[in-house]
């Protein structure tokens, strides 16, 4: 167990967590980022075309840049999963899956969302054996093969577009007849010859032997259809896994963390930023901005009554 008490422990190393780390480190706060991975959901995105300053960049490359910048400013990183947090005498204690413990004067929750499951027969059984939640990671396994992508948001459109460059045939299955993704992506997918879009189709089962062999869906008329496929990418959004925070924070009905305008939770010293919070738009650039707000607020919290230099002063 470490005896050290960090000024701030940040949970998560996506755009919000790493931006927060850059800000806290630059304010000379002793900063530790604890995360399962680098980049979170952003790192799983093939091409990012809406992060200002980068016309087109792979999510993993952008995440790597965030990490390098955070480390250069003095942030320490530890790859672990936090499972519990409590506060006693103004100090937070965080426990990990491997029974390590970290202590901190303030904490920023920036651990993002978790992929949603379809909850259909065969899904659990074939996860890692043809069923995947990450096209960027597993797409290359399907060179010249057939894949099914399920979903109708940007992630599914992205996954269909990316896998179409590798696979022989891609089926994009959406449960409605309109996509909720960006028009530019929709146009791109519709113009790609080896992507067939199947609308108004609901997944009923994933079949296989040792690995996936087919995908079964139901259409509006109640008829069942079966597609022979080598792989299935499930890209149906995300859920907030926040139960472990107990009553330290307040929740929305979607289990996101409620925050003030400045990223405070109901517990003094505990802040939250990015996709895991109630913000409407789950975008990398917004998460980065929220991370910087949480960091500045954590700094203010540790300063106590000391006056802060304002970011701007109105003209008299
Ligand atoms: P999303 O926008 O929430 O879309 C989820 C999709 O999955 C929806 O089309 C939804 O259908 C469908 N869905 C949900 N549950 C389902 C179920 N049980 N069975 C079948 N379909 C189901 O999630 P996302 O695509 O992962 O995107 C999350 C956020 O990240 C968004 O804000 C997105 O813009 C952002 N993102 C951006 C980019 C980019 O800019 N390139 C890339 C990836 C993600 P309905 O439409 O019927 O609800």
Short mmCIF file of C-alpha atoms and ligand atoms in Angstrom, two decimals:
data_model
loop_
_atom_site.label_atom_id
_atom_site.label_comp_id
_atom_site.label_asym_id
_atom_site.label_seq_id
_atom_site.Cartn_x
_atom_site.Cartn_y
_atom_site.Cartn_z
CA UNK A 1 0.00 0.00 0.00
CA UNK A 2 1.22 3.48 -0.85
CA UNK A 3 1.43 5.93 2.09
CA UNK A 4 1.44 8.88 -0.25
CA UNK A 5 -1.58 11.16 -0.33
CA UNK A 6 -1.99 12.55 -3.85
CA UNK A 7 -3.44 15.99 -4.39
CA UNK A 8 -5.70 14.39 -6.98
CA UNK A 9 -6.42 10.93 -8.30
CA UNK A 10 -8.15 10.88 -11.67
CA UNK A 11 -10.06 7.73 -12.60
CA UNK A 12 -9.98 7.16 -16.35
CA UNK A 13 -7.56 8.08 -19.14
CA UNK A 14 -9.89 9.17 -21.93
CA UNK A 15 -10.05 12.75 -23.18
CA UNK A 16 -11.62 14.05 -19.96
CA UNK A 17 -9.24 12.25 -17.57
CA UNK A 18 -6.04 13.05 -19.45
CA UNK A 19 -7.01 16.69 -20.05
CA UNK A 20 -7.79 17.03 -16.35
CA UNK A 21 -4.35 15.54 -15.62
CA UNK A 22 -2.59 18.05 -17.89
CA UNK A 23 -4.33 20.89 -16.06
CA UNK A 24 -3.76 19.62 -12.50
CA UNK A 25 -0.11 18.75 -13.17
CA UNK A 26 0.52 22.15 -14.71
CA UNK A 27 -0.83 23.67 -11.46
CA UNK A 28 1.78 21.60 -9.57
CA UNK A 29 -0.81 19.27 -8.05
CA UNK A 30 0.59 15.81 -7.43
CA UNK A 31 -1.51 13.84 -9.92
CA UNK A 32 -2.13 10.13 -10.41
CA UNK A 33 -4.29 8.78 -13.24
CA UNK A 34 -5.65 5.27 -12.62
CA UNK A 35 -7.20 3.62 -15.65
CA UNK A 36 -7.90 0.30 -17.34
CA UNK A 37 -6.69 1.66 -20.68
CA UNK A 38 -5.53 4.74 -22.53
CA UNK A 39 -7.96 6.82 -24.56
CA UNK A 40 -11.17 5.03 -23.55
CA UNK A 41 -13.85 5.06 -26.23
CA UNK A 42 -11.87 7.59 -28.29
CA UNK A 43 -9.04 5.11 -28.76
CA UNK A 44 -11.48 2.69 -30.36
CA UNK A 45 -12.47 5.18 -33.06
CA UNK A 46 -10.71 4.63 -36.35
CA UNK A 47 -10.71 8.17 -37.74
CA UNK A 48 -11.61 11.29 -35.79
CA UNK A 49 -12.47 14.19 -38.08
CA UNK A 50 -14.07 16.58 -35.61
CA UNK A 51 -11.32 17.27 -33.06
CA UNK A 52 -10.18 20.83 -33.79
CA UNK A 53 -6.54 21.10 -34.78
CA UNK A 54 -6.49 17.66 -36.38
CA UNK A 55 -8.21 17.35 -39.75
CA UNK A 56 -8.20 13.56 -39.45
CA UNK A 57 -6.47 11.53 -36.76
CA UNK A 58 -6.78 7.96 -35.44
CA UNK A 59 -8.35 7.95 -31.96
CA UNK A 60 -5.46 5.93 -30.58
CA UNK A 61 -2.91 8.45 -31.91
CA UNK A 62 -4.81 11.34 -30.37
CA UNK A 63 -5.03 9.47 -27.05
CA UNK A 64 -1.28 8.84 -27.19
CA UNK A 65 -0.67 12.57 -27.66
CA UNK A 66 -2.83 13.35 -24.61
CA UNK A 67 -0.92 10.76 -22.57
CA UNK A 68 2.52 12.07 -23.62
CA UNK A 69 1.49 15.61 -22.76
CA UNK A 70 0.11 14.56 -19.37
CA UNK A 71 3.28 12.63 -18.51
CA UNK A 72 5.51 15.50 -19.63
CA UNK A 73 3.70 17.79 -17.23
CA UNK A 74 4.36 15.38 -14.34
CA UNK A 75 1.30 13.09 -14.23
CA UNK A 76 1.84 9.52 -13.02
CA UNK A 77 -0.19 6.70 -14.60
CA UNK A 78 -1.19 3.34 -13.17
CA UNK A 79 -3.13 0.68 -15.13
CA UNK A 80 -5.62 -0.63 -12.59
CA UNK A 81 -9.36 -0.81 -12.05
CA UNK A 82 -10.88 1.04 -9.11
CA UNK A 83 -13.70 -0.84 -7.41
CA UNK A 84 -14.47 1.28 -4.36
CA UNK A 85 -14.08 4.76 -3.02
CA UNK A 86 -14.76 6.30 0.37
CA UNK A 87 -14.04 9.52 2.17
CA UNK A 88 -12.93 9.87 5.78
CA UNK A 89 -11.38 12.89 7.51
CA UNK A 90 -11.20 14.78 4.21
CA UNK A 91 -9.14 12.01 2.55
CA UNK A 92 -10.42 9.69 -0.18
CA UNK A 93 -9.34 6.04 -0.22
CA UNK A 94 -9.60 4.18 -3.51
CA UNK A 95 -9.34 0.39 -3.74
CA UNK A 96 -8.50 -1.58 -6.88
CA UNK A 97 -9.39 -5.06 -8.16
CA UNK A 98 -5.91 -6.29 -7.17
CA UNK A 99 -6.28 -4.89 -3.61
CA UNK A 100 -4.00 -1.88 -4.08
CA UNK A 101 -5.03 1.30 -2.33
CA UNK A 102 -4.55 4.96 -3.25
CA UNK A 103 -5.22 8.02 -1.10
CA UNK A 104 -6.05 11.49 -2.34
CA UNK A 105 -7.24 14.91 -1.19
CA UNK A 106 -9.46 15.16 -4.26
CA UNK A 107 -10.76 12.79 -6.93
CA UNK A 108 -11.96 13.31 -10.51
CA UNK A 109 -14.28 10.61 -11.90
CA UNK A 110 -13.62 10.43 -15.65
CA UNK A 111 -14.06 6.76 -16.47
CA UNK A 112 -16.56 7.11 -19.32
CA UNK A 113 -19.25 4.69 -20.42
CA UNK A 114 -19.29 0.91 -21.05
CA UNK A 115 -20.51 -0.73 -24.30
CA UNK A 116 -24.18 -1.83 -24.18
CA UNK A 117 -25.01 -5.49 -24.78
CA UNK A 118 -27.78 -6.69 -27.11
CA UNK A 119 -28.91 -9.26 -24.52
CA UNK A 120 -29.73 -11.94 -27.12
CA UNK A 121 -28.99 -15.68 -27.09
CA UNK A 122 -25.45 -16.42 -28.26
CA UNK A 123 -24.05 -12.96 -27.51
CA UNK A 124 -22.23 -13.82 -24.28
CA UNK A 125 -21.26 -17.27 -25.52
CA UNK A 126 -19.54 -15.96 -28.66
CA UNK A 127 -17.95 -12.80 -27.24
CA UNK A 128 -14.30 -13.00 -28.27
CA UNK A 129 -15.20 -15.81 -30.69
CA UNK A 130 -16.74 -13.73 -33.45
CA UNK A 131 -18.71 -11.22 -31.37
CA UNK A 132 -16.84 -7.97 -30.75
CA UNK A 133 -17.56 -4.50 -29.35
CA UNK A 134 -14.55 -2.89 -31.03
CA UNK A 135 -14.26 -2.77 -34.82
CA UNK A 136 -10.96 -0.90 -34.73
CA UNK A 137 -9.38 -3.59 -32.53
CA UNK A 138 -10.83 -6.70 -34.17
CA UNK A 139 -11.66 -5.55 -37.72
CA UNK A 140 -8.33 -6.77 -39.17
CA UNK A 141 -9.32 -10.36 -38.25
CA UNK A 142 -12.01 -10.24 -40.94
CA UNK A 143 -9.97 -9.55 -44.07
CA UNK A 144 -11.96 -10.83 -47.09
CA UNK A 145 -14.65 -12.23 -44.79
CA UNK A 146 -18.27 -11.32 -44.08
CA UNK A 147 -19.25 -9.23 -41.06
CA UNK A 148 -22.43 -7.88 -39.51
CA UNK A 149 -22.43 -4.51 -37.74
CA UNK A 150 -25.40 -3.79 -35.45
CA UNK A 151 -26.44 -0.23 -34.55
CA UNK A 152 -27.53 3.09 -36.00
CA UNK A 153 -25.31 5.75 -34.39
CA UNK A 154 -21.88 7.12 -35.26
CA UNK A 155 -20.10 4.12 -33.75
CA UNK A 156 -21.97 1.65 -35.97
CA UNK A 157 -21.54 3.81 -39.07
CA UNK A 158 -17.84 4.18 -38.27
CA UNK A 159 -17.48 0.43 -37.73
CA UNK A 160 -19.28 -0.39 -41.00
CA UNK A 161 -17.12 2.06 -42.93
CA UNK A 162 -13.90 0.80 -41.35
CA UNK A 163 -14.63 -2.92 -41.76
CA UNK A 164 -15.75 -2.40 -45.39
CA UNK A 165 -12.11 -1.61 -46.21
CA UNK A 166 -11.09 -5.07 -44.98
CA UNK A 167 -14.05 -7.42 -45.25
CA UNK A 168 -15.54 -8.74 -48.49
CA UNK A 169 -19.13 -7.98 -47.38
CA UNK A 170 -20.57 -5.89 -44.55
CA UNK A 171 -24.21 -5.95 -43.41
CA UNK A 172 -25.23 -2.94 -41.35
CA UNK A 173 -28.32 -3.79 -39.31
CA UNK A 174 -30.38 -1.02 -37.75
CA UNK A 175 -33.58 -1.44 -35.76
CA UNK A 176 -35.19 1.70 -37.28
CA UNK A 177 -35.27 3.25 -40.76
CA UNK A 178 -33.23 6.39 -39.96
CA UNK A 179 -29.75 6.67 -38.54
CA UNK A 180 -28.88 8.91 -35.62
CA UNK A 181 -25.27 9.50 -36.75
CA UNK A 182 -23.66 12.40 -38.62
CA UNK A 183 -24.86 12.99 -42.20
CA UNK A 184 -21.32 12.87 -43.59
CA UNK A 185 -20.86 9.36 -42.20
CA UNK A 186 -24.30 8.22 -43.36
CA UNK A 187 -23.55 9.40 -46.92
CA UNK A 188 -20.18 7.66 -46.87
CA UNK A 189 -21.70 4.35 -45.73
CA UNK A 190 -24.54 4.52 -48.25
CA UNK A 191 -22.04 5.10 -51.06
CA UNK A 192 -19.87 2.11 -50.11
CA UNK A 193 -20.52 -0.80 -52.50
CA UNK A 194 -19.79 -3.68 -50.14
CA UNK A 195 -22.04 -2.37 -47.33
CA UNK A 196 -25.66 -3.53 -47.42
CA UNK A 197 -27.93 -1.69 -45.02
CA UNK A 198 -30.83 -3.62 -43.52
CA UNK A 199 -33.37 -1.34 -41.82
CA UNK A 200 -36.12 -2.16 -39.31
CA UNK A 201 -34.33 -5.32 -38.25
CA UNK A 202 -34.11 -6.53 -34.67
CA UNK A 203 -31.49 -9.05 -33.59
CA UNK A 204 -32.93 -12.30 -32.30
CA UNK A 205 -30.00 -14.68 -32.01
CA UNK A 206 -26.31 -15.28 -32.70
CA UNK A 207 -25.48 -18.80 -33.79
CA UNK A 208 -22.26 -20.74 -34.16
CA UNK A 209 -20.22 -23.73 -33.19
CA UNK A 210 -16.75 -22.90 -31.89
CA UNK A 211 -17.02 -19.44 -33.48
CA UNK A 212 -19.89 -17.37 -34.91
CA UNK A 213 -21.46 -18.76 -38.07
CA UNK A 214 -24.72 -16.84 -38.46
CA UNK A 215 -26.80 -13.89 -37.34
CA UNK A 216 -30.57 -14.11 -36.98
CA UNK A 217 -32.86 -11.07 -37.11
CA UNK A 218 -36.56 -10.32 -37.27
CA UNK A 219 -38.19 -7.82 -39.63
CA UNK A 220 -41.31 -5.72 -38.99
CA UNK A 221 -43.56 -8.37 -40.59
CA UNK A 222 -42.44 -10.78 -37.86
CA UNK A 223 -40.39 -12.94 -40.26
CA UNK A 224 -37.03 -14.31 -39.17
CA UNK A 225 -33.98 -14.11 -41.45
CA UNK A 226 -30.55 -15.69 -41.10
CA UNK A 227 -27.30 -14.27 -42.49
CA UNK A 228 -24.16 -16.37 -42.75
CA UNK A 229 -21.33 -14.34 -41.21
CA UNK A 230 -17.84 -14.69 -39.74
CA UNK A 231 -18.09 -11.84 -37.26
CA UNK A 232 -20.56 -9.54 -35.53
CA UNK A 233 -19.72 -6.05 -34.28
CA UNK A 234 -22.15 -4.78 -31.68
CA UNK A 235 -22.17 -0.96 -31.68
CA UNK A 236 -25.42 -0.10 -29.93
CA UNK A 237 -24.31 2.65 -27.60
CA UNK A 238 -23.14 2.63 -24.03
CA UNK A 239 -24.32 2.39 -20.44
CA UNK A 240 -23.11 4.09 -17.26
CA UNK A 241 -21.65 1.67 -14.68
CA UNK A 242 -21.69 3.82 -11.58
CA UNK A 243 -23.34 1.68 -8.87
CA UNK A 244 -20.02 1.25 -7.05
CA UNK A 245 -19.99 4.98 -6.18
CA UNK A 246 -22.87 4.47 -3.74
CA UNK A 247 -24.26 7.66 -2.20
CA UNK A 248 -21.17 9.80 -2.80
CA UNK A 249 -22.84 11.18 -5.93
CA UNK A 250 -26.32 11.77 -7.31
CA UNK A 251 -27.52 10.01 -10.45
CA UNK A 252 -29.70 10.70 -13.47
CA UNK A 253 -32.27 8.03 -14.42
CA UNK A 254 -29.64 6.70 -16.86
CA UNK A 255 -27.18 6.26 -13.96
CA UNK A 256 -24.96 9.11 -15.17
CA UNK A 257 -23.32 11.27 -12.48
CA UNK A 258 -25.05 14.58 -11.77
CA UNK A 259 -22.65 17.54 -11.68
CA UNK A 260 -22.74 21.27 -11.11
CA UNK A 261 -21.80 23.71 -13.87
CA UNK A 262 -18.21 23.36 -12.62
CA UNK A 263 -18.09 19.55 -12.47
CA UNK A 264 -18.71 19.22 -8.71
CA UNK A 265 -20.59 16.23 -7.31
CA UNK A 266 -22.53 16.38 -4.03
CA UNK A 267 -19.36 15.31 -2.11
CA UNK A 268 -16.81 18.09 -1.53
CA UNK A 269 -13.52 17.23 -3.25
CA UNK A 270 -15.15 14.71 -5.58
CA UNK A 271 -15.51 15.91 -9.17
CA UNK A 272 -16.69 14.25 -12.39
CA UNK A 273 -16.14 14.96 -16.07
CA UNK A 274 -16.88 13.63 -19.53
CA UNK A 275 -19.22 10.92 -20.82
CA UNK A 276 -19.95 9.46 -17.38
CA UNK A 277 -21.66 12.71 -16.36
CA UNK A 278 -25.06 14.04 -17.34
CA UNK A 279 -23.74 16.21 -20.22
CA UNK A 280 -25.91 15.80 -23.31
CA UNK A 281 -23.27 15.47 -26.00
CA UNK A 282 -20.74 12.68 -25.58
CA UNK A 283 -17.95 14.02 -27.74
CA UNK A 284 -14.16 13.89 -27.28
CA UNK A 285 -13.73 17.64 -27.57
CA UNK A 286 -16.48 18.29 -25.01
CA UNK A 287 -15.02 15.70 -22.62
CA UNK A 288 -11.62 17.37 -22.88
CA UNK A 289 -13.19 20.73 -22.00
CA UNK A 290 -15.11 19.20 -19.09
CA UNK A 291 -11.88 17.58 -17.85
CA UNK A 292 -10.17 20.95 -17.73
CA UNK A 293 -13.10 22.42 -15.78
CA UNK A 294 -13.01 19.58 -13.24
CA UNK A 295 -9.25 20.08 -12.83
CA UNK A 296 -9.53 23.81 -12.22
CA UNK A 297 -12.33 23.23 -9.73
CA UNK A 298 -10.25 20.58 -7.91
CA UNK A 299 -7.39 23.08 -7.77
CA UNK A 300 -9.73 25.70 -6.35
CA UNK A 301 -10.98 23.19 -3.78
CA UNK A 302 -7.45 22.44 -2.57
CA UNK A 303 -6.60 26.13 -2.41
CA UNK A 304 -9.36 26.55 0.18
CA UNK A 305 -9.86 30.20 1.06
CA UNK A 306 -6.81 31.43 -0.87
CA UNK A 307 -7.89 33.84 -3.60
CA UNK A 308 -7.52 32.54 -7.15
CA UNK A 309 -6.41 34.59 -10.12
CA UNK A 310 -9.56 34.85 -12.25
CA UNK A 311 -9.41 33.54 -15.81
CA UNK A 312 -10.71 36.86 -17.05
CA UNK A 313 -11.65 40.22 -15.58
CA UNK A 314 -14.55 42.25 -16.96
CA UNK A 315 -13.65 45.72 -18.27
CA UNK A 316 -14.82 48.48 -15.95
P1 LIG B 1 -25.63 6.17 -29.92
O1 LIG B 1 -25.46 7.43 -30.66
O2 LIG B 1 -26.34 6.16 -28.61
O3 LIG B 1 -26.35 5.13 -30.89
C1 LIG B 1 -26.67 3.85 -30.48
C2 LIG B 1 -27.39 3.15 -31.60
O4 LIG B 1 -27.63 1.81 -31.23
C3 LIG B 1 -28.73 3.80 -31.95
O5 LIG B 1 -28.91 3.84 -33.33
C4 LIG B 1 -29.73 2.86 -31.28
O6 LIG B 1 -30.92 2.73 -32.01
C5 LIG B 1 -29.02 1.53 -31.36
N1 LIG B 1 -29.42 0.64 -30.27
C6 LIG B 1 -29.46 0.87 -28.93
N2 LIG B 1 -29.85 -0.22 -28.26
C7 LIG B 1 -30.08 -1.17 -29.20
C8 LIG B 1 -30.51 -2.51 -29.15
N3 LIG B 1 -30.78 -3.13 -27.99
N4 LIG B 1 -30.65 -3.19 -30.32
C9 LIG B 1 -30.37 -2.59 -31.50
N5 LIG B 1 -29.95 -1.33 -31.62
C10 LIG B 1 -29.81 -0.62 -30.49
O7 LIG B 1 -24.22 5.45 -29.59
P2 LIG B 1 -22.83 5.46 -30.40
O8 LIG B 1 -23.05 5.28 -31.83
O9 LIG B 1 -21.96 4.49 -29.67
O10 LIG B 1 -22.28 6.92 -30.14
C11 LIG B 1 -22.08 7.39 -28.80
C12 LIG B 1 -21.58 8.83 -28.86
O11 LIG B 1 -20.24 8.85 -29.36
C13 LIG B 1 -22.41 9.71 -29.79
O12 LIG B 1 -22.51 10.98 -29.21
C14 LIG B 1 -21.61 9.74 -31.05
O13 LIG B 1 -21.82 10.91 -31.81
C15 LIG B 1 -20.18 9.69 -30.50
N6 LIG B 1 -19.29 9.10 -31.53
C16 LIG B 1 -18.82 9.94 -32.49
C17 LIG B 1 -18.04 9.44 -33.51
C18 LIG B 1 -17.56 10.38 -34.56
O14 LIG B 1 -17.79 11.57 -34.46
N7 LIG B 1 -16.93 9.90 -35.61
C19 LIG B 1 -17.73 8.08 -33.58
C20 LIG B 1 -18.24 7.25 -32.59
C21 LIG B 1 -19.03 7.76 -31.58
P3 LIG B 1 -32.00 3.94 -32.08
O15 LIG B 1 -31.39 4.91 -33.06
O16 LIG B 1 -33.21 3.26 -32.58
O17 LIG B 1 -32.11 4.44 -30.70
#
